[in-house]
Amino acid sequence: MNVRDLINEISISRGQSSSSNHMLSIPPSRAPSPPANAPTFSRRASIVLIGMRGVGKTTLGTIASKALGWELLDTDIIFEQQEHVSIAQFISTYGWEEFRKVETELLERLIPTNLTEKVIACGGGIIELERNCAILQRFRHHGPVIHVLREKDAVLAYLRDSPQYPPFLHETARETWDRREQLFRECCSFEFVSLTVPIPPAPQGFRDIITPDQTFALKPVEEDFFRLLKFIHGVDTKKVALPPRGPRSYSLSLTFEDVRQAIPVLDELSTGIDLWELRADLLSSCELTFLAFQIATLRHHSSLPILFTLRTVSQGGRYTNVSPQDEKAVKNQSLLFHHALRLGVEYIDLEVVMPESTFLSVVEKKGNTVVMGSYNDWEGTLNWSSPQTRYLFERITQLHVDIVRIIGAAKSFEDNMALRQFVSSVERSSVPLVAINVGPEGKISRVLNPILSPLSHPLLPRAAAPGQISFYETQSILYLTGLLPAKKYYVFGCPIGHSMSPAIHNTAFAHLGLPHSYSIKETATVAELQSVMLDPTFGGASITIPYKVEIMPYLQHISRHARIVGAVNTVTPIPGGRGLSGDNTDWRAITTCLSRSLTPANVVTSSTNALVLGAGGSCRAALYALHQIGVINIHIYNRTRLRAELLAEEFRKLDPLLKIHVLDKLDDGPLPIRPPPTMIISTIPATATAPTYSSTTSTSSELIDVGLRLEHLSDAGGVAIELGYERRITKLLSLAQEKRDQGIAWAVVEGIEILLEQGYEQFRIWTGRRAPAKKVQEKVFEVYEQQRRLMQTPEVR
């Protein structure tokens, strides 16, 4: 369909004339009403979990209830407590019909009286009766009803071998599964695939639902589930920041028939991009469950948001064109898009040539999903200089989309210039525009397009469209055309001869094709750095000791976080030549490592205790990180009590709820902390060259012993973080590892991990891009091991 046909079709569907001679004089049609029925829930609304028996509803419910501090209500458990008999025995005695009757009565009492701050896990057959379906469908207007899925064969094998569940009536478990799947989807508001992860068995006699070691193994499941919950409630919808506030952004169209084929190279494929485009029309199947597992797999292996696209043949894809007169085809296409919304995709692409009923119904139900209204001209009829193209843009914006995407076809280089002139003519629109030309002649349009520009990658089976180029090529062209000037970055400090920071940033620059450089700048005074920071080529700097505080008077802006921490480790020029800005990424690195290492069993609550060793500058970053993740009970141990007291007093002013206690000693008996700390952060050097905390003399190769003992670490598991990285394994980390060897879920975070994380955050601040973590980590560990063999002096960054 060409532009003229599209505009005529839209006009006719609105009851307007199709004459092109007076089309532009026709007043804009009445736009559809803004979305009104999209699911919006209070963050306190209870969460209801439904799904087949054995998919893990109780496990997910336990994870969610502990993390949220809500009560878990499991209908199967409540049923057995109420009837004083197991479900299997009840059914054996009274039959399935009586069981369903009692189960329904239970649900009718449970839902209305537990509308807030509960996690309700329902039995696998709850949807067998229409009365129950009606209850769930009513509730989903109040709170989320989430259909939980797992791999069918794994669950069926578990059910077959488990004596806990009675046999199904008149059908096999597989037949029951296939029949119920549609019923679950008719009753739910969202769908979650709980991908199977290896779970260690519980010790004999363990009575709790989940052991501490099992919660550690379930961390990936927790992360996947809470990604969906955060999206549902708008806490973190993973929206890409668009220009002018954000940097240039890019998407990558996956062209695999099965996303699982991409897993080995997913890290490489994600280089430089901000968004995955899942081309559902290129997958081997569009069956709903297959799509659910495709999206779940992609999410499980990447934190990037997902754009769901179903490109039809007329728009350059493989999905069959849908005629508005073909009711079955319209229904099937609509099901796919609404299923994508049910899966919580962050972005969805809607072709403006699709049946209007489907387009408007998706927009109406979009919730927190960003809708991209797209038109793809594969016939080469679109003329960027034509008034019809402007009319097309305005028509699409009237459909209440969040982003417009118009794709043309370049026959000459001049077509790209016409495209840029068109973009300039609509830049004041409140709706962002993605505009590119396909084909070899259109490559430059992809480079110049600043919003979610579609890219390809050599590791893809094929490009999604002709003329697509890689992120690396895009950056090279931007540099050659002067749109990406080379910048110089530094690490400032003294002494810093063995800093690891150049390995971090130069590796990242090279892998992303960025023309920047990073080098060491060692000076006797901070004043000597001023001329470097005022140079037009200055891109930013890492600040290390002794200048983290001394640099602050030279900065025109200091972030709130850096002011609280009392130190700056990152300097960036303010755009427009308005001076320099200072920030601190140390606390962010600690926060990141804490968050990803805490298991569902050790989620932060009002009773959580943390222990910080040392009271120097790094301690401030640790205290702030703990405060930011919600810890209010913090204990400090330092050789000099007065210094710790002063620091504690200062941070107590940050939050009236914050309780910071200073300990006198560690080595005699149990810690005076109840419950024991589940987070321990050491901010002191791992080794020493002179007598210090230990009662005996230390050398540079000896580990410092502050008196921490194995019994001081909680038997509920926890996280041990070492900020120093002159040694890979320290006293604290060896104790945590010993706990792990005992089967207790203690996570170990080495100092070099903190170093990497703060470097990744610096890289993001400077470039607006994610650092290629895997490549950087490989290089840093290589350099780190080389330096350890060549030197004995602890490295300082």
PDB file of C-alpha atoms in Angstrom, residues 60 62 109 114 184 190 210 240 248 272-273 290 345 411 415 428 434 448 508 515 558 603 618 733 747 770 772:
ATOM      1  CA  LEU A  60       6.896 -17.123  43.176  1.00  0.00           C
ATOM      2  CA  THR A  62       6.915 -16.790  48.559  1.00  0.00           C
ATOM      3  CA  ARG A 109     -14.431 -15.324  50.606  1.00  0.00           C
ATOM      4  CA  ASN A 114      -7.838  -9.369  50.729  1.00  0.00           C
ATOM      5  CA  PHE A 184      -5.968 -18.897  32.083  1.00  0.00           C
ATOM      6  CA  PHE A 190      -0.479 -10.476  32.532  1.00  0.00           C
ATOM      7  CA  ILE A 210      12.357 -22.636  50.427  1.00  0.00           C
ATOM      8  CA  VAL A 240      14.783   4.664  26.360  1.00  0.00           C
ATOM      9  CA  ARG A 248      21.407   8.892  20.148  1.00  0.00           C
ATOM     10  CA  GLY A 272      25.829  -0.203  21.700  1.00  0.00           C
ATOM     11  CA  ILE A 273      22.106  -0.776  21.355  1.00  0.00           C
ATOM     12  CA  PHE A 290       5.977 -20.062  21.912  1.00  0.00           C
ATOM     13  CA  VAL A 345       6.543  -5.811  26.380  1.00  0.00           C
ATOM     14  CA  LYS A 411      16.924   5.932  -4.856  1.00  0.00           C
ATOM     15  CA  ASP A 415      16.527  11.394  -0.921  1.00  0.00           C
ATOM     16  CA  ARG A 428       8.247  20.693  17.048  1.00  0.00           C
ATOM     17  CA  VAL A 434      11.911   7.693  13.561  1.00  0.00           C
ATOM     18  CA  LEU A 448      21.715  10.654  11.024  1.00  0.00           C
ATOM     19  CA  ALA A 508      35.105  -0.080  25.898  1.00  0.00           C
ATOM     20  CA  PRO A 515      37.138   7.611  18.694  1.00  0.00           C
ATOM     21  CA  ILE A 558      28.144  18.626  42.150  1.00  0.00           C
ATOM     22  CA  VAL A 603      15.401  -8.961  51.006  1.00  0.00           C
ATOM     23  CA  SER A 618      35.059   4.628  51.152  1.00  0.00           C
ATOM     24  CA  LEU A 733      35.625 -13.093  51.541  1.00  0.00           C
ATOM     25  CA  ALA A 747      27.404 -14.120  48.022  1.00  0.00           C
ATOM     26  CA  ARG A 770      26.460   0.718  28.147  1.00  0.00           C
ATOM     27  CA  PRO A 772      30.602  -3.952  26.821  1.00  0.00           C
TER      28      PRO A 772
END
